Amino acid sequence: MSAVPLVEQLSREMGISTATALFDGHQPRPVDPVLAPIFRRGGLPRGEIVTLTGGQSLSCALATIAAATQEQKWCAGIGLGEPAVSSIADLGVDLDHFVNLATPAEDWLRVASILIESFDILIVDPGFRPSAGERARLLAKVRERKISLISLEPMPGSTEQIEITDTQWSGTEHGHGRLRSCLVTARSQTGIHRFLLPGPEGTPAEAPARVPAPTSVWEEKGERPVIRSVS
């Protein structure tokens, strides 16, 4: 029996970009439910490269791998500098399964190629943009080992691109206090998403409902407005 009609039918179904993606696809790695909507398949894809850029991108990447580390999957960071260990733990990452390597910028690709053989997830802040041939070899290894690679810089060949377009910190609105949470706006292939990262507990949290813009006194009385808003 020919599979062509089935392939054509599946390709037309909503939510299935290609039949190849359906047949070849592996279950994505679980992520925090708050972050799941930003991914096309509701989790971190395996055997693929994801780019995550913009403000708070490192925090978002670390929060993304938290669930995997809690399932005892091994994750490594390359070129991330020296993020605070306590902050990484606050995002939900199991530190017993996370390794952060102080790698010279010119060595990131070589180190990544080595770690692909033994780690489940890599978070990379590339020190340089690899050539087309280097990208092809890297992607071939990622596919073969079915690892998840998150790049904090744009990288051709990535299957998902997530961009943090806006961040708004809260906690010091009255000129004192301390930063408590950050409202993040992210754009991906699935749309625009808003969430708190960190939330009040450090981990991702649902964004509060939007507060409607204040109306003027004139608008409340049904008169022609002269002042558009009042504080």
Coordinates of N, CA and C in Angstrom, one line a residue:
M1 N 0.9 -1.2 0.0 CA 0.0 0.0 0.0 C 0.9 1.2 0.0
S2 N 0.6 2.2 -0.9 CA 1.4 3.4 -1.0 C 1.1 4.3 0.2
A3 N 2.2 4.9 0.7 CA 2.1 5.8 1.8 C 1.9 7.3 1.4
V4 N 1.9 7.5 0.0 CA 1.8 8.9 -0.5 C 0.5 9.6 -0.1
P5 N -0.6 8.9 -0.2 CA -1.9 9.6 0.2 C -1.9 10.0 1.7
L6 N -1.4 9.1 2.5 CA -1.3 9.4 3.9 C -0.4 10.5 4.2
V7 N 0.8 10.6 3.6 CA 1.7 11.7 3.8 C 1.1 13.0 3.4
E8 N 0.4 13.0 2.2 CA -0.3 14.2 1.8 C -1.4 14.7 2.7
Q9 N -2.1 13.7 3.2 CA -3.2 14.0 4.2 C -2.6 14.6 5.4
L10 N -1.6 14.0 6.0 CA -1.0 14.5 7.2 C -0.4 15.9 7.0
S11 N 0.2 16.1 5.9 CA 0.8 17.4 5.6 C -0.2 18.5 5.6
R12 N -1.5 18.2 5.3 CA -2.6 19.2 5.3 C -3.2 19.5 6.6
E13 N -2.9 18.6 7.6 CA -3.5 18.7 8.9 C -3.0 19.9 9.6
M14 N -3.9 20.6 10.3 CA -3.5 21.8 11.1 C -2.5 21.3 12.2
G15 N -1.4 22.1 12.4 CA -0.4 21.8 13.4 C 0.7 20.9 13.0
I16 N 0.6 20.3 11.8 CA 1.6 19.4 11.3 C 2.3 20.1 10.1
S17 N 3.5 20.6 10.3 CA 4.2 21.4 9.3 C 4.6 20.5 8.1
T18 N 5.1 19.3 8.4 CA 5.5 18.4 7.4 C 5.3 17.0 7.9
A19 N 5.0 16.0 7.0 CA 4.9 14.6 7.4 C 6.2 14.1 8.0
T20 N 7.3 14.6 7.4 CA 8.6 14.1 7.9 C 8.7 14.4 9.4
A21 N 8.3 15.6 9.8 CA 8.4 16.0 11.2 C 7.6 15.1 12.1
L22 N 6.5 14.6 11.6 CA 5.6 13.7 12.4 C 6.3 12.3 12.5
F23 N 6.7 11.8 11.4 CA 7.3 10.4 11.5 C 8.7 10.4 12.2
D24 N 9.4 11.5 12.0 CA 10.8 11.5 12.5 C 10.9 12.1 13.9
G25 N 9.8 12.8 14.3 CA 9.8 13.6 15.5 C 10.0 12.7 16.8
H26 N 10.7 13.2 17.7 CA 10.9 12.6 19.0 C 10.1 13.4 20.0
Q27 N 9.6 12.8 21.0 CA 8.9 13.5 22.1 C 9.8 14.6 22.6
P28 N 9.3 15.8 22.7 CA 10.2 16.9 23.3 C 10.4 16.7 24.7
R29 N 11.5 17.3 25.2 CA 11.8 17.2 26.6 C 10.8 18.1 27.4
P30 N 10.4 17.7 28.6 CA 9.4 18.5 29.3 C 10.0 19.8 29.8
V31 N 9.2 20.8 29.8 CA 9.6 22.1 30.4 C 8.5 22.6 31.3
D32 N 8.8 23.6 32.1 CA 7.9 24.2 33.0 C 6.6 24.6 32.2
P33 N 5.4 24.2 32.8 CA 4.2 24.5 32.0 C 4.0 25.9 31.6
V34 N 4.6 26.9 32.3 CA 4.5 28.3 32.0 C 5.2 28.6 30.7
L35 N 6.3 27.8 30.4 CA 7.1 28.0 29.3 C 6.7 27.2 28.1
A36 N 5.9 26.1 28.3 CA 5.6 25.2 27.2 C 5.0 25.9 26.0
P37 N 4.1 26.9 26.2 CA 3.5 27.5 25.0 C 4.4 28.1 24.0
I38 N 5.6 28.5 24.4 CA 6.5 29.2 23.5 C 7.2 28.2 22.5
F39 N 7.1 26.9 22.8 CA 7.6 25.9 21.9 C 6.6 25.3 21.0
R40 N 6.9 25.0 19.8 CA 5.9 24.5 18.8 C 5.3 23.2 19.2
R41 N 6.1 22.3 19.9 CA 5.6 21.0 20.3 C 5.4 20.9 21.8
G42 N 5.4 22.1 22.5 CA 5.1 22.1 23.9 C 6.3 21.7 24.8
G43 N 7.5 21.6 24.2 CA 8.7 21.3 25.0 C 9.9 21.5 24.2
L44 N 11.0 21.2 24.8 CA 12.3 21.4 24.2 C 12.6 20.3 23.2
P45 N 12.8 20.6 21.9 CA 12.9 19.6 20.9 C 14.3 18.9 21.0
R46 N 14.3 17.6 20.7 CA 15.5 16.8 20.7 C 16.0 16.7 19.3
G47 N 17.4 16.7 19.2 CA 18.0 16.6 17.9 C 17.9 17.8 17.0
E48 N 17.7 19.0 17.7 CA 17.5 20.2 17.0 C 18.2 21.3 17.8
I49 N 18.4 22.5 17.1 CA 19.0 23.7 17.7 C 17.9 24.7 17.9
V50 N 17.8 25.3 19.1 CA 16.9 26.3 19.4 C 17.7 27.6 19.7
T51 N 17.3 28.7 19.1 CA 17.9 30.0 19.5 C 17.0 30.7 20.4
L52 N 17.6 31.3 21.5 CA 16.9 32.0 22.5 C 17.7 33.3 22.7
T53 N 17.1 34.4 22.3 CA 17.9 35.7 22.3 C 17.1 36.8 23.0
G54 N 17.9 37.9 23.3 CA 17.3 39.0 24.0 C 17.5 39.1 25.5
G55 N 17.0 40.1 26.1 CA 17.2 40.2 27.6 C 16.5 39.1 28.3
Q56 N 17.2 38.6 29.4 CA 16.7 37.5 30.2 C 16.8 36.2 29.4
S57 N 17.5 36.1 28.3 CA 17.6 34.9 27.5 C 18.3 33.8 28.3
L58 N 19.3 34.1 29.1 CA 20.0 33.1 29.9 C 19.1 32.6 30.9
S59 N 18.4 33.4 31.6 CA 17.5 33.0 32.7 C 16.4 32.1 32.1
C60 N 15.9 32.5 30.9 CA 14.9 31.7 30.2 C 15.4 30.3 29.8
A61 N 16.6 30.3 29.3 CA 17.3 29.0 28.9 C 17.4 28.1 30.1
L62 N 17.9 28.7 31.2 CA 18.1 27.9 32.5 C 16.8 27.4 33.0
A63 N 15.7 28.2 33.0 CA 14.4 27.8 33.4 C 13.9 26.7 32.5
T64 N 14.2 26.7 31.2 CA 13.8 25.7 30.3 C 14.3 24.4 30.6
I65 N 15.6 24.3 31.0 CA 16.2 23.0 31.2 C 15.9 22.4 32.6
A66 N 15.3 23.2 33.5 CA 15.1 22.8 34.9 C 14.4 21.5 35.0
A67 N 13.3 21.3 34.3 CA 12.5 20.0 34.4 C 13.4 18.8 34.0
A68 N 14.2 19.0 32.9 CA 15.1 17.9 32.5 C 16.1 17.5 33.5
T69 N 16.7 18.5 34.2 CA 17.7 18.2 35.2 C 17.0 17.5 36.4
Q70 N 15.8 17.9 36.7 CA 15.1 17.2 37.8 C 14.8 15.7 37.4
E71 N 14.8 15.4 36.1 CA 14.6 14.0 35.7 C 16.0 13.4 35.5
Q72 N 17.0 14.0 36.0 CA 18.4 13.5 36.0 C 19.0 13.4 34.6
K73 N 18.6 14.4 33.8 CA 19.3 14.6 32.5 C 20.4 15.5 32.7
W74 N 21.5 15.2 32.0 CA 22.7 16.0 32.2 C 22.7 17.2 31.2
C75 N 23.0 18.4 31.8 CA 23.0 19.6 31.0 C 24.3 20.4 31.3
A76 N 24.8 21.1 30.2 CA 26.0 21.8 30.4 C 25.9 23.2 29.8
G77 N 26.6 24.2 30.3 CA 26.6 25.5 29.8 C 28.0 25.8 29.3
I78 N 28.1 26.4 28.1 CA 29.4 26.8 27.5 C 29.4 28.3 27.2
G79 N 30.4 29.0 27.7 CA 30.5 30.4 27.4 C 29.5 31.3 28.1
L80 N 29.0 30.8 29.2 CA 27.9 31.6 30.0 C 28.5 32.5 31.0
G81 N 29.8 32.6 31.1 CA 30.4 33.4 32.2 C 30.3 32.7 33.5
E82 N 30.0 33.4 34.6 CA 29.9 32.9 35.9 C 28.6 33.3 36.5
P83 N 27.5 32.7 36.1 CA 26.2 33.1 36.7 C 26.1 32.6 38.1
A84 N 25.4 33.3 39.0 CA 25.3 33.0 40.4 C 24.7 31.6 40.5
V85 N 25.3 30.8 41.3 CA 24.8 29.4 41.5 C 23.5 29.4 42.2
S86 N 23.3 30.3 43.2 CA 22.0 30.4 43.9 C 20.9 30.8 42.9
S87 N 21.2 31.7 42.0 CA 20.2 32.1 41.0 C 19.8 30.9 40.1
I88 N 20.8 30.1 39.7 CA 20.5 29.0 38.9 C 19.5 28.0 39.6
A89 N 19.8 27.8 40.9 CA 19.0 26.9 41.7 C 17.6 27.4 41.9
D90 N 17.5 28.8 42.1 CA 16.2 29.4 42.2 C 15.3 29.2 41.0
L91 N 15.9 29.0 39.8 CA 15.1 28.8 38.6 C 14.7 27.4 38.5
G92 N 15.0 26.5 39.4 CA 14.6 25.2 39.4 C 15.5 24.1 38.9
V93 N 16.8 24.6 38.6 CA 17.8 23.7 38.0 C 18.4 22.8 39.1
D94 N 18.4 21.5 38.9 CA 19.1 20.6 39.8 C 20.6 20.7 39.6
L95 N 21.3 21.3 40.5 CA 22.7 21.6 40.3 C 23.6 20.3 40.2
D96 N 23.0 19.2 40.7 CA 23.8 18.0 40.6 C 23.9 17.5 39.2
H97 N 23.0 18.0 38.3 CA 23.0 17.6 36.9 C 23.3 18.7 35.9
F98 N 23.9 19.8 36.4 CA 24.3 20.9 35.6 C 25.7 21.3 35.7
V99 N 26.4 21.4 34.6 CA 27.9 21.7 34.6 C 28.0 23.0 33.8
N100 N 28.7 24.0 34.4 CA 29.0 25.3 33.7 C 30.5 25.3 33.4
L101 N 30.9 25.4 32.1 CA 32.3 25.3 31.8 C 32.8 26.7 31.4
A102 N 33.9 27.1 32.0 CA 34.5 28.4 31.6 C 35.4 28.1 30.4
T103 N 34.8 28.4 29.2 CA 35.5 28.1 28.0 C 35.9 29.3 27.2
P104 N 37.1 29.4 26.7 CA 37.5 30.5 25.9 C 36.6 30.6 24.7
A105 N 36.3 31.9 24.3 CA 35.3 32.1 23.2 C 35.7 31.3 21.9
E106 N 37.0 31.3 21.7 CA 37.4 30.6 20.4 C 37.3 29.1 20.4
D107 N 37.0 28.5 21.6 CA 36.9 27.1 21.8 C 35.5 26.5 21.9
W108 N 34.5 27.4 21.9 CA 33.2 26.9 22.2 C 32.7 25.8 21.3
L109 N 33.0 25.9 20.0 CA 32.5 24.9 19.0 C 33.2 23.5 19.3
R110 N 34.5 23.6 19.5 CA 35.2 22.3 19.8 C 34.7 21.7 21.1
V111 N 34.5 22.5 22.1 CA 34.0 21.9 23.4 C 32.6 21.4 23.2
A112 N 31.7 22.1 22.5 CA 30.4 21.6 22.2 C 30.4 20.3 21.5
S113 N 31.2 20.2 20.5 CA 31.3 18.9 19.7 C 31.7 17.7 20.6
I114 N 32.5 18.0 21.6 CA 32.9 16.9 22.5 C 31.8 16.6 23.5
L115 N 31.1 17.6 24.0 CA 30.1 17.4 25.0 C 28.8 16.7 24.4
I116 N 28.6 16.9 23.2 CA 27.4 16.4 22.5 C 27.4 14.8 22.7
E117 N 28.6 14.2 22.8 CA 28.7 12.8 23.0 C 28.1 12.3 24.3
S118 N 28.1 13.1 25.3 CA 27.7 12.6 26.6 C 26.7 13.4 27.4
F119 N 26.3 14.5 26.9 CA 25.3 15.4 27.6 C 23.9 15.3 26.8
D120 N 22.9 15.6 27.6 CA 21.5 15.6 27.0 C 21.1 17.0 26.4
I121 N 21.6 18.0 27.1 CA 21.2 19.4 26.7 C 22.5 20.3 26.8
L122 N 22.7 21.2 25.9 CA 23.7 22.2 25.9 C 23.1 23.6 25.8
I123 N 23.6 24.5 26.7 CA 23.2 25.9 26.5 C 24.6 26.6 26.1
V124 N 24.6 27.2 25.0 CA 25.8 27.8 24.4 C 25.6 29.3 24.1
D125 N 26.6 30.1 24.5 CA 26.7 31.5 24.1 C 27.9 31.5 23.2
P126 N 27.7 31.4 21.9 CA 28.8 31.2 20.9 C 29.7 32.4 20.9
G127 N 31.0 32.1 20.9 CA 32.0 33.2 20.9 C 32.2 33.7 19.5
F128 N 31.8 33.0 18.5 CA 31.9 33.4 17.1 C 30.8 32.6 16.3
R129 N 30.5 33.1 15.1 CA 29.5 32.5 14.3 C 30.2 31.4 13.4
P130 N 29.8 30.2 13.5 CA 30.5 29.1 12.8 C 30.2 29.3 11.3
S131 N 31.1 28.7 10.5 CA 30.9 28.7 9.0 C 29.8 27.7 8.7
A132 N 29.4 27.8 7.4 CA 28.3 26.9 7.0 C 28.7 25.4 7.2
G133 N 30.0 25.1 6.9 CA 30.4 23.7 7.0 C 30.4 23.3 8.5
E134 N 30.9 24.2 9.4 CA 30.9 23.9 10.8 C 29.5 23.7 11.4
R135 N 28.6 24.6 10.9 CA 27.2 24.4 11.4 C 26.6 23.1 10.9
A136 N 26.9 22.7 9.7 CA 26.4 21.4 9.2 C 26.9 20.3 10.0
R137 N 28.2 20.3 10.3 CA 28.7 19.2 11.1 C 28.1 19.2 12.6
L138 N 28.0 20.4 13.1 CA 27.4 20.5 14.5 C 26.0 20.0 14.5
L139 N 25.2 20.4 13.5 CA 23.8 20.0 13.4 C 23.7 18.5 13.2
A140 N 24.6 17.9 12.4 CA 24.6 16.5 12.2 C 24.8 15.7 13.5
K141 N 25.7 16.2 14.3 CA 26.0 15.6 15.6 C 24.8 15.7 16.5
V142 N 24.2 16.9 16.5 CA 23.0 17.1 17.4 C 21.9 16.2 17.0
R143 N 21.7 16.0 15.7 CA 20.6 15.1 15.2 C 20.9 13.6 15.6
E144 N 22.2 13.3 15.3 CA 22.6 11.9 15.6 C 22.4 11.5 17.0
R145 N 22.9 12.4 17.9 CA 22.8 12.1 19.4 C 21.5 12.4 20.0
K146 N 20.6 13.1 19.2 CA 19.3 13.5 19.7 C 19.4 14.4 21.0
I147 N 20.4 15.2 21.0 CA 20.5 16.2 22.1 C 19.7 17.4 21.8
S148 N 19.5 18.3 22.8 CA 18.9 19.6 22.6 C 20.0 20.6 22.8
L149 N 20.1 21.5 21.8 CA 21.1 22.6 21.9 C 20.4 23.9 21.9
I150 N 20.6 24.7 22.9 CA 20.1 26.1 23.0 C 21.2 27.1 22.8
S151 N 21.0 27.9 21.7 CA 22.0 28.9 21.4 C 21.5 30.3 21.9
L152 N 22.3 31.1 22.6 CA 21.9 32.4 23.0 C 22.2 33.5 22.0
E153 N 22.6 33.0 20.8 CA 22.9 33.9 19.7 C 22.2 33.3 18.5
P154 N 21.7 34.2 17.5 CA 21.1 33.7 16.3 C 22.0 32.7 15.6
M155 N 21.4 31.6 15.1 CA 22.2 30.6 14.4 C 21.4 30.0 13.3
P156 N 21.9 30.2 12.1 CA 21.2 29.5 10.9 C 21.1 28.0 11.1
G157 N 20.0 27.4 10.7 CA 19.8 26.0 10.9 C 18.9 25.7 12.1
S158 N 18.7 26.7 13.0 CA 17.8 26.4 14.2 C 16.4 26.2 13.7
T159 N 15.7 25.3 14.4 CA 14.3 25.0 14.0 C 13.3 25.8 14.8
E160 N 13.7 26.4 15.9 CA 12.8 27.3 16.7 C 13.6 28.5 17.1
Q161 N 13.0 29.7 16.9 CA 13.6 30.9 17.3 C 12.7 31.6 18.3
I162 N 13.3 31.9 19.4 CA 12.5 32.6 20.5 C 13.3 33.8 20.8
E163 N 12.6 35.0 20.8 CA 13.2 36.3 21.1 C 12.5 36.9 22.2
I164 N 13.3 37.3 23.3 CA 12.7 38.1 24.4 C 12.7 39.6 23.9
T165 N 11.5 40.1 23.7 CA 11.4 41.4 23.1 C 11.2 42.5 24.2
D166 N 10.8 42.2 25.4 CA 10.7 43.2 26.4 C 10.8 42.6 27.8
T167 N 11.3 43.3 28.7 CA 11.4 42.9 30.1 C 11.0 44.1 31.0
Q168 N 10.2 43.8 32.0 CA 9.8 44.9 33.0 C 9.9 44.3 34.4
W169 N 10.9 44.9 35.1 CA 11.1 44.4 36.5 C 10.2 45.2 37.4
S170 N 9.8 44.5 38.5 CA 8.9 45.1 39.5 C 9.5 44.8 40.9
G171 N 9.1 45.7 41.8 CA 9.5 45.5 43.2 C 10.1 46.8 43.8
T172 N 10.4 47.8 42.9 CA 11.0 49.0 43.4 C 10.1 50.2 42.9
E173 N 8.8 50.0 42.8 CA 8.0 51.0 42.2 C 7.9 52.3 42.9
H174 N 8.2 52.3 44.2 CA 8.1 53.5 45.1 C 9.5 54.0 45.4
G175 N 10.5 53.6 44.7 CA 11.8 54.2 44.9 C 12.6 53.5 45.9
H176 N 12.1 52.4 46.5 CA 12.8 51.6 47.4 C 12.3 50.2 47.4
G177 N 12.9 49.3 48.1 CA 12.6 47.9 48.1 C 13.6 47.1 47.3
R178 N 13.2 45.9 46.8 CA 14.1 45.1 46.0 C 13.3 44.5 44.8
L179 N 14.1 44.2 43.8 CA 13.5 43.6 42.6 C 12.9 42.2 42.9
R180 N 11.7 41.9 42.6 CA 11.0 40.7 43.0 C 10.7 39.8 41.8
S181 N 10.3 40.4 40.7 CA 9.9 39.6 39.5 C 10.1 40.4 38.3
C182 N 10.1 39.7 37.2 CA 10.3 40.4 35.9 C 9.2 39.9 34.9
L183 N 8.5 40.8 34.3 CA 7.5 40.5 33.3 C 8.2 40.4 31.9
V184 N 8.2 39.2 31.3 CA 8.9 39.0 30.1 C 7.9 38.8 29.0
T185 N 8.2 39.5 27.8 CA 7.4 39.3 26.6 C 8.3 38.6 25.6
A186 N 7.9 37.4 25.1 CA 8.7 36.6 24.2 C 7.9 36.4 22.9
R187 N 8.6 36.4 21.8 CA 8.0 36.1 20.5 C 8.6 34.8 19.9
S188 N 7.8 33.9 19.5 CA 8.3 32.6 18.9 C 7.4 32.3 17.7
Q189 N 7.6 31.1 17.1 CA 6.7 30.7 16.0 C 5.3 30.5 16.4
T190 N 5.1 30.3 17.8 CA 3.7 30.1 18.2 C 3.0 31.4 18.6
G191 N 3.6 32.5 18.5 CA 3.0 33.8 18.9 C 3.7 34.6 19.9
I192 N 3.0 35.5 20.5 CA 3.6 36.4 21.5 C 3.1 35.9 22.9
H193 N 4.1 35.8 23.8 CA 3.8 35.2 25.1 C 4.3 36.1 26.2
R194 N 3.5 36.2 27.4 CA 4.0 37.0 28.5 C 4.0 36.1 29.7
F195 N 5.0 36.2 30.5 CA 5.1 35.4 31.8 C 6.1 36.1 32.7
L196 N 6.1 35.7 33.9 CA 7.1 36.2 34.9 C 8.3 35.3 35.0
L197 N 9.5 35.9 34.9 CA 10.7 35.2 35.0 C 11.8 36.1 35.5
P198 N 12.2 36.0 36.8 CA 11.6 35.1 37.8 C 10.2 35.6 38.2
G199 N 9.5 34.6 38.7 CA 8.2 35.0 39.4 C 8.5 35.2 40.9
P200 N 7.5 35.4 41.7 CA 7.7 35.6 43.1 C 8.5 34.5 43.8
E201 N 8.4 33.3 43.4 CA 9.1 32.2 44.0 C 10.5 31.9 43.3
G202 N 10.8 32.7 42.3 CA 12.0 32.5 41.5 C 11.8 31.7 40.2
T203 N 10.9 30.8 40.2 CA 10.6 30.0 39.0 C 9.7 30.7 38.1
P204 N 9.5 30.3 36.9 CA 8.5 31.0 36.0 C 7.1 31.0 36.6
A205 N 6.3 32.0 36.3 CA 5.0 32.1 36.8 C 4.1 32.8 35.7
E206 N 2.8 32.5 35.8 CA 1.9 33.2 34.9 C 1.9 34.7 35.0
A207 N 1.8 35.4 33.9 CA 1.7 36.8 33.9 C 0.4 37.3 34.5
P208 N 0.4 38.4 35.3 CA -0.9 38.9 35.8 C -1.7 39.4 34.6
A209 N -3.0 39.4 34.9 CA -4.0 39.9 33.8 C -3.6 41.3 33.5
R210 N -3.8 41.7 32.3 CA -3.5 43.1 31.9 C -4.5 44.0 32.6
V211 N -3.9 45.1 33.1 CA -4.7 46.2 33.7 C -5.2 47.1 32.7
P212 N -6.5 47.4 32.6 CA -7.0 48.3 31.5 C -6.5 49.7 31.8
A213 N -6.3 50.4 30.7 CA -5.9 51.8 30.8 C -6.9 52.6 31.6
P214 N -6.4 53.5 32.4 CA -7.3 54.4 33.2 C -8.1 55.3 32.3
T215 N -9.4 55.5 32.6 CA -10.2 56.4 31.9 C -10.2 57.8 32.6
S216 N -10.5 58.8 31.8 CA -10.5 60.1 32.4 C -11.8 60.4 33.1
V217 N -11.8 61.4 33.9 CA -13.0 61.9 34.6 C -14.1 62.2 33.6
W218 N -13.7 62.9 32.5 CA -14.6 63.3 31.5 C -15.3 62.1 30.8
E219 N -14.6 61.1 30.5 CA -15.1 59.9 29.9 C -16.1 59.2 30.8
E220 N -15.8 59.2 32.1 CA -16.7 58.5 33.1 C -18.1 59.2 33.1
K221 N -18.1 60.6 32.9 CA -19.3 61.4 32.9 C -20.0 61.4 31.6
G222 N -19.4 60.7 30.6 CA -20.0 60.7 29.2 C -19.8 62.0 28.5
E223 N -18.9 62.9 28.9 CA -18.7 64.2 28.3 C -17.6 64.1 27.3
R224 N -17.4 65.1 26.4 CA -16.3 65.1 25.5 C -15.0 65.3 26.2
P225 N -14.1 64.3 26.1 CA -12.9 64.4 26.9 C -11.9 65.5 26.4
V226 N -11.4 66.1 27.4 CA -10.3 67.1 27.2 C -9.0 66.6 27.7
I227 N -9.0 65.9 28.8 CA -7.8 65.2 29.4 C -8.0 63.7 29.1
R228 N -7.0 63.1 28.5 CA -7.1 61.7 28.1 C -7.0 60.8 29.3
S229 N -6.2 61.1 30.3 CA -6.1 60.2 31.4 C -5.8 60.9 32.7
V230 N -6.0 60.3 33.8 CA -5.6 60.9 35.1 C -4.9 59.9 35.8
S231 N -4.0 60.3 36.7 CA -3.1 59.4 37.5 C -3.8 59.2 38.8

